[in-house]
CSV table of C-alpha atoms in Angstrom, one decimal:
chain,number,residue,atom,x,y,z
A,1,MET,CA,21.4,17.5,-13.8
A,2,THR,CA,22.4,14.0,-12.6
A,3,LYS,CA,22.7,11.2,-15.1
A,4,HIS,CA,24.6,7.9,-15.2
A,5,THR,CA,27.5,7.5,-17.6
A,6,GLY,CA,28.4,4.7,-19.9
A,7,GLY,CA,25.5,4.9,-22.4
A,8,LYS,CA,23.1,2.8,-20.4
A,9,THR,CA,19.4,3.1,-20.5
A,10,GLU,CA,18.4,5.2,-17.5
A,11,VAL,CA,15.4,4.1,-15.4
A,12,VAL,CA,14.3,6.2,-12.5
A,13,VAL,CA,11.9,4.5,-9.9
A,14,ILE,CA,10.0,6.9,-7.7
A,15,GLY,CA,9.1,5.3,-4.4
A,16,GLY,CA,10.9,2.7,-2.3
A,17,GLY,CA,8.0,0.6,-1.0
A,18,TYR,CA,7.1,-2.9,-1.9
A,19,ALA,CA,6.3,-2.2,-5.6
A,20,GLY,CA,9.2,0.2,-6.1
A,21,VAL,CA,11.9,-2.0,-4.6
A,22,LEU,CA,10.7,-5.1,-6.6
A,23,ALA,CA,10.6,-3.1,-9.8
A,24,ALA,CA,14.1,-1.6,-9.2
A,25,ASN,CA,15.6,-5.0,-8.4
A,26,ARG,CA,14.0,-6.7,-11.4
A,27,LEU,CA,15.3,-4.0,-13.8
A,28,THR,CA,18.9,-4.8,-12.8
A,29,GLY,CA,18.6,-8.1,-14.7
A,30,ARG,CA,19.9,-6.2,-17.8
A,31,ASP,CA,23.5,-5.0,-17.6
A,32,ASP,CA,22.7,-2.2,-20.0
A,33,VAL,CA,20.1,-0.6,-17.7
A,34,ALA,CA,21.1,1.8,-14.9
A,35,VAL,CA,18.5,2.1,-12.1
A,36,THR,CA,18.0,4.9,-9.7
A,37,LEU,CA,15.5,4.6,-6.8
A,38,VAL,CA,14.2,7.9,-5.3
A,39,ASN,CA,12.8,7.6,-1.8
A,40,PRO,CA,12.3,10.2,1.0
A,41,ARG,CA,13.7,7.8,3.7
A,42,PRO,CA,17.0,5.9,3.9
A,43,THR,CA,15.3,2.7,5.1
A,44,PHE,CA,12.6,0.4,3.8
A,45,VAL,CA,9.3,0.5,5.8
A,46,GLU,CA,7.3,-2.7,6.4
A,47,ARG,CA,3.9,-1.0,6.4
A,48,LEU,CA,2.4,-4.4,7.3
A,49,ARG,CA,4.0,-4.0,10.8
A,50,LEU,CA,3.2,-0.3,11.5
A,51,HIS,CA,0.5,-1.4,14.1
A,52,GLN,CA,3.2,-3.4,15.9
A,53,LEU,CA,5.5,-0.4,15.9
A,54,VAL,CA,2.7,1.7,17.6
A,55,ALA,CA,2.1,-0.9,20.3
A,56,GLY,CA,5.7,-1.7,20.9
A,57,SER,CA,5.4,-5.3,19.8
A,58,GLY,CA,7.6,-5.1,16.8
A,59,ASP,CA,9.7,-3.0,14.5
A,60,ALA,CA,8.8,-1.9,11.0
A,61,VAL,CA,12.1,-0.8,9.4
A,62,VAL,CA,14.6,-2.8,7.3
A,63,ASP,CA,17.9,-1.6,5.9
A,64,TYR,CA,17.8,-1.1,2.2
A,65,GLU,CA,21.1,-3.0,1.9
A,66,ASP,CA,19.1,-6.1,3.0
A,67,VAL,CA,16.4,-5.8,0.3
A,68,LEU,CA,17.8,-3.6,-2.5
A,69,SER,CA,20.2,-4.7,-5.2
A,70,ASP,CA,23.7,-3.2,-4.9
A,71,ARG,CA,23.3,-2.2,-8.6
A,72,VAL,CA,20.5,0.2,-7.7
A,73,ARG,CA,21.5,3.7,-6.8
A,74,LEU,CA,19.5,5.0,-3.9
A,75,VAL,CA,18.8,8.7,-3.8
A,76,VAL,CA,17.3,9.8,-0.5
A,77,ASP,CA,15.1,12.7,-1.5
A,78,THR,CA,11.5,13.6,-2.5
A,79,ALA,CA,10.4,13.9,-6.1
A,80,VAL,CA,8.5,17.2,-6.6
A,81,SER,CA,7.7,17.2,-10.3
A,82,ILE,CA,8.0,15.2,-13.5
A,83,ASP,CA,8.8,16.8,-16.8
A,84,ARG,CA,7.8,14.2,-19.4
A,85,GLU,CA,8.8,16.4,-22.3
A,86,ALA,CA,12.4,16.8,-21.0
A,87,ARG,CA,12.2,13.3,-19.3
A,88,THR,CA,13.4,14.6,-16.0
A,89,VAL,CA,12.4,14.4,-12.3
A,90,SER,CA,13.0,17.4,-10.1
A,91,LEU,CA,13.9,16.7,-6.5
A,92,ALA,CA,13.3,18.7,-3.3
A,93,ASP,CA,17.0,19.4,-2.8
A,94,GLY,CA,17.2,21.0,-6.3
A,95,ASP,CA,18.8,18.2,-8.1
A,96,ILE,CA,17.3,16.9,-11.4
A,97,LEU,CA,17.4,13.3,-12.6
A,98,ALA,CA,17.2,12.5,-16.3
A,99,TYR,CA,15.5,9.3,-17.3
A,100,ASP,CA,14.8,7.2,-20.4
A,101,TYR,CA,12.0,5.4,-18.6
A,102,LEU,CA,10.2,6.2,-15.3
A,103,VAL,CA,8.5,3.8,-12.9
A,104,TYR,CA,5.9,5.7,-10.8
A,105,ALA,CA,5.6,3.8,-7.5
A,106,VAL,CA,4.9,6.6,-5.0
A,107,GLY,CA,2.5,4.4,-2.9
A,108,SER,CA,-0.2,5.7,-0.7
A,109,ARG,CA,-0.6,7.7,2.5
A,110,SER,CA,-3.4,8.7,4.9
A,111,GLY,CA,-6.4,10.2,3.3
A,112,ALA,CA,-7.2,13.8,4.2
A,113,PRO,CA,-9.8,13.6,7.0
A,114,GLN,CA,-13.1,15.3,6.1
A,115,VAL,CA,-14.3,15.2,9.7
A,116,PRO,CA,-14.1,18.3,11.8
A,117,GLY,CA,-11.2,18.1,14.3
A,118,ALA,CA,-9.7,14.9,12.9
A,119,ASP,CA,-6.7,16.7,11.4
A,120,ARG,CA,-5.9,18.3,14.8
A,121,PHE,CA,-6.7,15.7,17.3
A,122,ALA,CA,-6.5,12.3,15.6
A,123,TYR,CA,-3.4,10.3,14.9
A,124,PRO,CA,-3.2,8.7,11.4
A,125,ILE,CA,-1.0,5.6,11.0
A,126,ALA,CA,-0.5,5.0,7.3
A,127,VAL,CA,3.2,6.0,7.1
A,128,LEU,CA,6.2,5.5,9.3
A,129,GLU,CA,6.4,9.1,10.6
A,130,GLU,CA,2.7,8.9,11.6
A,131,ALA,CA,3.2,5.6,13.3
A,132,GLU,CA,6.2,6.8,15.2
A,133,ARG,CA,4.3,9.9,16.4
A,134,LEU,CA,1.5,7.8,17.6
A,135,ARG,CA,3.9,5.4,19.3
A,136,GLN,CA,5.3,8.3,21.3
A,137,ALA,CA,1.8,9.5,22.2
A,138,VAL,CA,0.8,6.0,23.4
A,139,ALA,CA,4.0,5.6,25.4
A,140,ALA,CA,3.4,9.0,27.1
A,141,ALA,CA,-0.2,8.4,27.9
A,142,PRO,CA,-1.2,7.0,31.3
A,143,ALA,CA,-1.9,3.2,31.4
A,144,THR,CA,-5.5,4.0,32.1
A,145,ALA,CA,-5.9,6.3,29.1
A,146,GLY,CA,-8.7,5.2,26.7
A,147,VAL,CA,-7.8,4.8,23.1
A,148,THR,CA,-10.4,5.2,20.3
A,149,VAL,CA,-9.6,3.7,17.0
A,150,VAL,CA,-11.7,5.0,14.1
A,151,GLY,CA,-12.1,2.7,11.1
A,152,GLY,CA,-13.3,-0.9,11.0
A,153,GLY,CA,-11.1,-2.1,8.1
A,154,ALA,CA,-8.0,-4.2,8.4
A,155,THR,CA,-5.8,-1.4,9.7
A,156,GLY,CA,-8.3,-0.4,12.4
A,157,ILE,CA,-8.8,-4.0,13.5
A,158,GLU,CA,-5.1,-4.7,13.7
A,159,THR,CA,-4.3,-1.5,15.6
A,160,ALA,CA,-7.2,-2.0,18.1
A,161,ALA,CA,-6.2,-5.6,18.7
A,162,GLU,CA,-2.5,-4.9,19.1
A,163,LEU,CA,-3.1,-2.0,21.6
A,164,ALA,CA,-5.6,-4.0,23.6
A,165,GLU,CA,-3.3,-6.9,23.9
A,166,ALA,CA,-0.7,-4.5,25.2
A,167,GLY,CA,-3.1,-3.6,28.0
A,168,ARG,CA,-4.8,-0.5,26.6
A,169,THR,CA,-8.5,0.2,27.0
A,170,VAL,CA,-9.7,0.3,23.4
A,171,THR,CA,-12.9,1.3,21.6
A,172,LEU,CA,-13.1,0.5,17.9
A,173,VAL,CA,-15.5,2.8,16.0
A,174,CYS,CA,-16.3,1.1,12.7
A,175,GLY,CA,-18.2,3.8,11.0
A,176,GLY,CA,-20.4,1.0,9.5
A,177,GLU,CA,-19.6,-2.7,9.4
A,178,LEU,CA,-16.7,-4.4,11.2
A,179,GLY,CA,-14.4,-5.8,8.6
A,180,PRO,CA,-16.4,-4.9,5.5
A,181,TYR,CA,-14.2,-7.1,3.2
A,182,LEU,CA,-15.0,-10.2,5.3
A,183,PRO,CA,-18.0,-12.5,4.9
A,184,PRO,CA,-20.3,-13.0,7.9
A,185,SER,CA,-18.4,-16.0,9.2
A,186,GLY,CA,-15.1,-14.0,9.2
A,187,ARG,CA,-16.6,-11.0,10.8
A,188,ARG,CA,-18.0,-13.1,13.6
A,189,PHE,CA,-14.6,-14.6,14.2
A,190,VAL,CA,-12.9,-11.2,14.4
A,191,ALA,CA,-15.7,-9.9,16.7
A,192,ARG,CA,-15.2,-12.8,19.1
A,193,ARG,CA,-11.4,-12.3,19.2
A,194,LEU,CA,-11.7,-8.5,19.8
A,195,ALA,CA,-14.2,-9.1,22.6
A,196,ALA,CA,-11.8,-11.6,24.2
A,197,LEU,CA,-9.1,-8.8,24.1
A,198,GLY,CA,-11.5,-6.4,25.8
A,199,VAL,CA,-12.1,-4.2,22.7
A,200,THR,CA,-15.4,-2.4,22.7
A,201,VAL,CA,-16.7,-2.6,19.1
A,202,LEU,CA,-19.2,0.0,17.9
A,203,GLU,CA,-20.7,-0.7,14.4
A,204,GLY,CA,-23.7,0.2,12.4
A,205,PRO,CA,-24.7,3.3,10.3
A,206,GLY,CA,-24.8,5.6,13.3
A,207,THR,CA,-21.1,5.0,14.2
A,208,ARG,CA,-19.6,7.2,11.5
A,209,ALA,CA,-17.3,9.7,13.2
A,210,ALA,CA,-18.9,13.2,13.0
A,211,SER,CA,-16.3,15.2,14.9
A,212,VAL,CA,-13.2,14.8,16.9
A,213,THR,CA,-12.0,16.7,19.9
A,214,ALA,CA,-9.0,16.4,22.2
A,215,ASP,CA,-10.8,13.8,24.4
A,216,ALA,CA,-13.7,12.5,22.5
A,217,VAL,CA,-15.2,11.3,19.2
A,218,ARG,CA,-18.8,12.3,18.5
A,219,LEU,CA,-20.7,9.9,16.3
A,220,ALA,CA,-23.3,10.5,13.7
A,221,ASP,CA,-26.1,9.2,16.0
A,222,GLY,CA,-25.1,11.7,18.7
A,223,ARG,CA,-23.2,9.4,21.0
A,224,GLU,CA,-19.9,10.5,22.4
A,225,VAL,CA,-16.9,8.1,22.8
A,226,ARG,CA,-14.5,9.4,25.4
A,227,GLY,CA,-10.8,8.7,25.1
A,228,GLU,CA,-7.5,10.4,25.6
A,229,LEU,CA,-6.1,9.2,22.2
A,230,THR,CA,-7.9,8.9,18.9
A,231,VAL,CA,-6.3,6.8,16.1
A,232,TRP,CA,-7.5,7.5,12.5
A,233,THR,CA,-7.4,4.6,10.1
A,234,VAL,CA,-10.1,5.7,7.7
A,235,GLY,CA,-9.2,5.9,4.0
A,236,PHE,CA,-6.0,6.1,2.0
A,237,GLY,CA,-4.9,8.8,-0.4
A,238,VAL,CA,-2.0,9.0,-2.9
A,239,PRO,CA,0.6,11.7,-3.4
A,240,ASP,CA,-0.5,14.3,-6.0
A,241,LEU,CA,2.8,14.1,-7.9
A,242,ALA,CA,1.2,12.8,-11.1
A,243,ALA,CA,-1.5,15.4,-11.1
A,244,ARG,CA,0.9,18.2,-10.3
A,245,SER,CA,3.1,17.1,-13.2
A,246,GLY,CA,0.2,17.3,-15.7
A,247,LEU,CA,-0.3,13.5,-16.0
A,248,SER,CA,-3.7,11.9,-16.3
A,249,THR,CA,-5.1,10.5,-13.0
A,250,ASP,CA,-8.2,8.8,-11.9
A,251,GLU,CA,-10.6,10.4,-9.4
A,252,ALA,CA,-8.4,9.3,-6.5
A,253,GLY,CA,-5.3,10.8,-7.9
A,254,ARG,CA,-3.7,7.5,-9.1
A,255,LEU,CA,-1.7,7.6,-12.3
A,256,LEU,CA,-4.1,6.5,-15.1
A,257,THR,CA,-2.6,3.7,-17.3
A,258,ASP,CA,-3.6,1.2,-19.9
A,259,GLU,CA,-3.7,-2.5,-19.0
A,260,THR,CA,0.1,-2.8,-19.5
A,261,LEU,CA,0.6,-0.3,-16.6
A,262,THR,CA,1.8,2.3,-19.1
A,263,SER,CA,0.7,5.9,-18.6
A,264,VAL,CA,-2.1,6.9,-21.0
A,265,ASP,CA,0.0,10.1,-21.7
A,266,ASP,CA,3.5,8.7,-22.2
A,267,ASP,CA,4.8,5.3,-23.1
A,268,ARG,CA,8.0,6.1,-21.2
A,269,ILE,CA,6.2,6.1,-17.9
A,270,VAL,CA,4.8,3.0,-16.1
A,271,ALA,CA,3.1,2.8,-12.7
A,272,ALA,CA,3.0,0.2,-10.0
A,273,GLY,CA,1.5,-0.3,-6.5
A,274,ASP,CA,-1.1,1.8,-4.8
A,275,ALA,CA,-0.7,4.8,-7.1
A,276,ALA,CA,-1.5,2.8,-10.3
A,277,SER,CA,-4.9,2.8,-11.9
A,278,PRO,CA,-4.9,0.5,-15.0
A,279,SER,CA,-7.9,1.3,-17.1
A,280,GLY,CA,-9.3,3.3,-14.2
A,281,LEU,CA,-10.1,0.0,-12.5
A,282,ALA,CA,-7.5,0.0,-9.8
A,283,TYR,CA,-6.7,-3.0,-7.6
A,284,ARG,CA,-7.3,-2.9,-3.9
A,285,MET,CA,-4.6,-0.9,-2.2
A,286,GLY,CA,-2.2,-3.1,-0.3
A,287,CYS,CA,1.0,-5.1,-0.3
A,288,GLN,CA,-0.5,-8.1,-2.1
A,289,ALA,CA,-1.1,-6.1,-5.2
A,290,ALA,CA,2.1,-4.1,-4.9
A,291,VAL,CA,4.4,-7.1,-4.9
A,292,LYS,CA,2.8,-8.3,-8.2
A,293,LEU,CA,2.5,-4.9,-9.9
A,294,GLY,CA,6.1,-4.0,-9.2
A,295,PRO,CA,7.6,-6.8,-11.2
A,296,HIS,CA,5.0,-6.3,-14.0
A,297,ALA,CA,6.0,-2.6,-14.3
A,298,ALA,CA,9.6,-3.6,-14.6
A,299,ASP,CA,8.8,-6.2,-17.2
A,300,ALA,CA,6.9,-3.5,-19.1
A,301,VAL,CA,9.9,-1.3,-19.2
A,302,LEU,CA,12.2,-4.1,-20.2
A,303,ARG,CA,9.9,-5.2,-23.0
A,304,ARG,CA,9.9,-1.6,-24.4
A,305,ILE,CA,13.7,-1.4,-24.2
A,306,GLU,CA,13.7,-4.6,-26.3
A,307,GLY,CA,11.4,-3.0,-28.8
A,308,GLY,CA,8.3,-5.1,-28.0
A,309,ARG,CA,4.9,-4.4,-26.5
A,310,PRO,CA,4.3,-5.1,-22.8
A,311,GLU,CA,1.8,-7.7,-21.7
A,312,ALA,CA,-1.5,-6.8,-20.1
A,313,VAL,CA,-1.6,-7.0,-16.3
A,314,SER,CA,-3.4,-9.9,-14.9
A,315,ILE,CA,-2.7,-10.5,-11.2
A,316,THR,CA,-4.5,-12.8,-8.8
A,317,PHE,CA,-5.3,-12.6,-5.1
A,318,ALA,CA,-5.3,-15.2,-2.4
A,319,GLY,CA,-7.1,-13.4,0.4
A,320,LEU,CA,-6.8,-11.0,3.2
A,321,CYS,CA,-4.6,-11.6,6.2
A,322,VAL,CA,-5.3,-9.7,9.4
A,323,SER,CA,-3.5,-10.0,12.7
A,324,LEU,CA,-5.5,-9.9,15.9
A,325,GLY,CA,-2.7,-9.4,18.4
A,326,ARG,CA,0.4,-11.6,18.5
A,327,GLY,CA,-1.6,-14.8,19.4
A,328,SER,CA,-4.3,-14.8,16.8
A,329,GLY,CA,-5.2,-13.8,13.3
A,330,ILE,CA,-7.4,-14.5,10.4
A,331,PHE,CA,-6.6,-15.4,6.8
A,332,GLN,CA,-9.7,-14.8,4.7
A,333,ILE,CA,-9.5,-16.9,1.6
A,334,SER,CA,-10.6,-15.2,-1.6
A,335,ARG,CA,-11.2,-16.0,-5.2
A,336,LYS,CA,-8.6,-14.9,-7.8
A,337,ASP,CA,-10.6,-11.7,-8.4
A,338,ASP,CA,-10.2,-10.7,-4.8
A,339,THR,CA,-13.8,-11.5,-3.8
A,340,PRO,CA,-13.9,-13.4,-0.4
A,341,THR,CA,-15.1,-17.0,-0.1
A,342,ARG,CA,-16.8,-18.3,3.1
A,343,PHE,CA,-13.6,-20.0,4.1
A,344,TYR,CA,-10.9,-18.7,6.5
A,345,ILE,CA,-8.1,-19.8,8.7
A,346,GLY,CA,-8.3,-18.3,12.2
A,347,GLY,CA,-6.8,-18.3,15.6
A,348,ARG,CA,-3.2,-19.3,16.3
A,349,ALA,CA,-2.8,-20.8,12.8
A,350,GLY,CA,-4.0,-17.5,11.3
A,351,ALA,CA,-1.4,-15.6,13.4
A,352,ARG,CA,1.4,-17.9,12.2
A,353,LEU,CA,0.2,-17.6,8.6
A,354,LYS,CA,0.2,-13.8,8.8
A,355,GLU,CA,3.7,-13.7,10.3
A,356,PHE,CA,4.9,-16.1,7.6
A,357,ILE,CA,3.4,-13.9,4.9
A,358,VAL,CA,4.9,-10.7,6.3
A,359,SER,CA,8.3,-12.2,6.7
A,360,LEU,CA,8.2,-13.9,3.3
A,361,THR,CA,7.4,-10.6,1.6
A,362,VAL,CA,10.7,-9.1,2.8
A,363,LYS,CA,12.5,-12.3,1.7
A,364,GLN,CA,10.9,-11.9,-1.8
A,365,LEU,CA,12.4,-8.4,-2.1
A,366,ALA,CA,15.8,-9.8,-1.2
A,367,ASP,CA,15.5,-12.7,-3.5
A,368,GLU,CA,14.7,-10.4,-6.4
A,369,ALA,CA,17.8,-8.3,-5.5
A,370,HIS,CA,20.0,-11.3,-5.7
A,371,LYS,CA,18.3,-13.0,-8.7
A,372,PRO,CA,16.3,-10.6,-10.9
A,373,GLY,CA,13.3,-12.2,-12.5
A,374,VAL,CA,12.9,-14.9,-9.8
A,375,ARG,CA,9.3,-13.7,-9.0
A,376,MET,CA,7.0,-15.0,-11.7
A,377,GLN,CA,3.3,-14.4,-11.8
A,378,LYS,CA,1.8,-17.7,-13.0
A,379,ALA,CA,-1.9,-17.6,-12.1
A,380,LYS,CA,-4.0,-15.3,-14.3
A,381,ASP,CA,-7.3,-13.6,-13.5
A,382,GLY,CA,-9.2,-14.5,-16.7
A,383,ALA,CA,-12.1,-12.3,-15.9
A,384,ARG,CA,-10.1,-9.1,-15.7
A,385,GLN,CA,-10.7,-8.0,-19.3
A,386,GLU,CA,-14.4,-8.7,-18.9
A,387,ARG,CA,-14.5,-6.4,-15.9
A,388,VAL,CA,-12.6,-3.7,-17.8
A,389,ARG,CA,-15.0,-3.8,-20.7
A,390,ALA,CA,-18.0,-3.7,-18.4
A,391,ALA,CA,-16.5,-0.7,-16.5
A,392,HIS,CA,-15.9,1.2,-19.7
A,393,ALA,CA,-19.3,0.4,-21.1
A,394,SER,CA,-20.9,1.8,-17.9
A,395,ARG,CA,-19.1,5.1,-18.1
A,396,PRO,CA,-20.9,8.0,-19.7
A,397,ALA,CA,-19.7,8.9,-23.2
A,398,HIS,CA,-17.3,11.9,-23.3
A,399,THR,CA,-18.7,15.1,-24.7
A,400,ALA,CA,-16.7,18.1,-25.7
């Protein structure tokens, strides 16, 4: 069993994404806390750039030494189980890490495709290894090969635009509405930009993918979209580590917590990022929530170490930023509760803003490494508790 020495409070952070790195860095603000970060890769992945990696227009990997405090011990391995009674984490290589507190920040991954053939013939893009596999497939395909991108959300839009700008013939199968988060004005802007790039956009209820073969996607309405490569951007899932470890989860598999991000089963475990489900009312998966939930999770641990009670989570959103190739983008402005307004910033200004945000995010990780506590969440979503109460009231009463 591996454990630090020196009588320090041991905190293990599982997951080295945006939320996990920020949490780990923030925890180093106390000298009497020893922090171990467990991650299956030796480098930090900028998930916001994976579509660029696929198209060859950018990289998506950053050295941990550039974003992680040198006071955090990095263990490159995969957590396979959590024993909350013994307060240990078992790793794939057989090692066991002991903890006093645990930050569960395992992130998200591609959802399991429920469409026949998708698991065999489609390329997901949610994690680094998937994006690298797709990049190799794109590079090996003839320049004339058609690419079908399934999924009309932000990832699908960004991937379709990036590949089209690189000269590929792209069809975007939305499976419903293009950019469902966006209001009509934002959707029209995105549609115009995709058309200018030569992307064929198929939207509407009949465009749900019904099956995938090696060279085609069959739609629910019977149409067949031919293409040598199919990219799958539909849905996200979370690792099942919490459920396998006997911890309570929501229906999607996220760790179920109270409003302080503390597990409903154990006050020594807190969650952050895509795999957290406070009050069963999880935030939208993505970097914007992760960079705020990570510091909050760390603060929850630090407050408990001090003998106090953590504060309830109350994070706000600014909008959704989507790149449309290197020369254009859209920043859809939202209200604090993540509902979109009718306003957006588009075109070249949208592209510059997206690049600024992506670059700033990595800088925020580094800033927290050098000065723990520098990231402060000031704005509050005052309606959060109201939504939580309404959600609880609408759920059926539990019966034995």
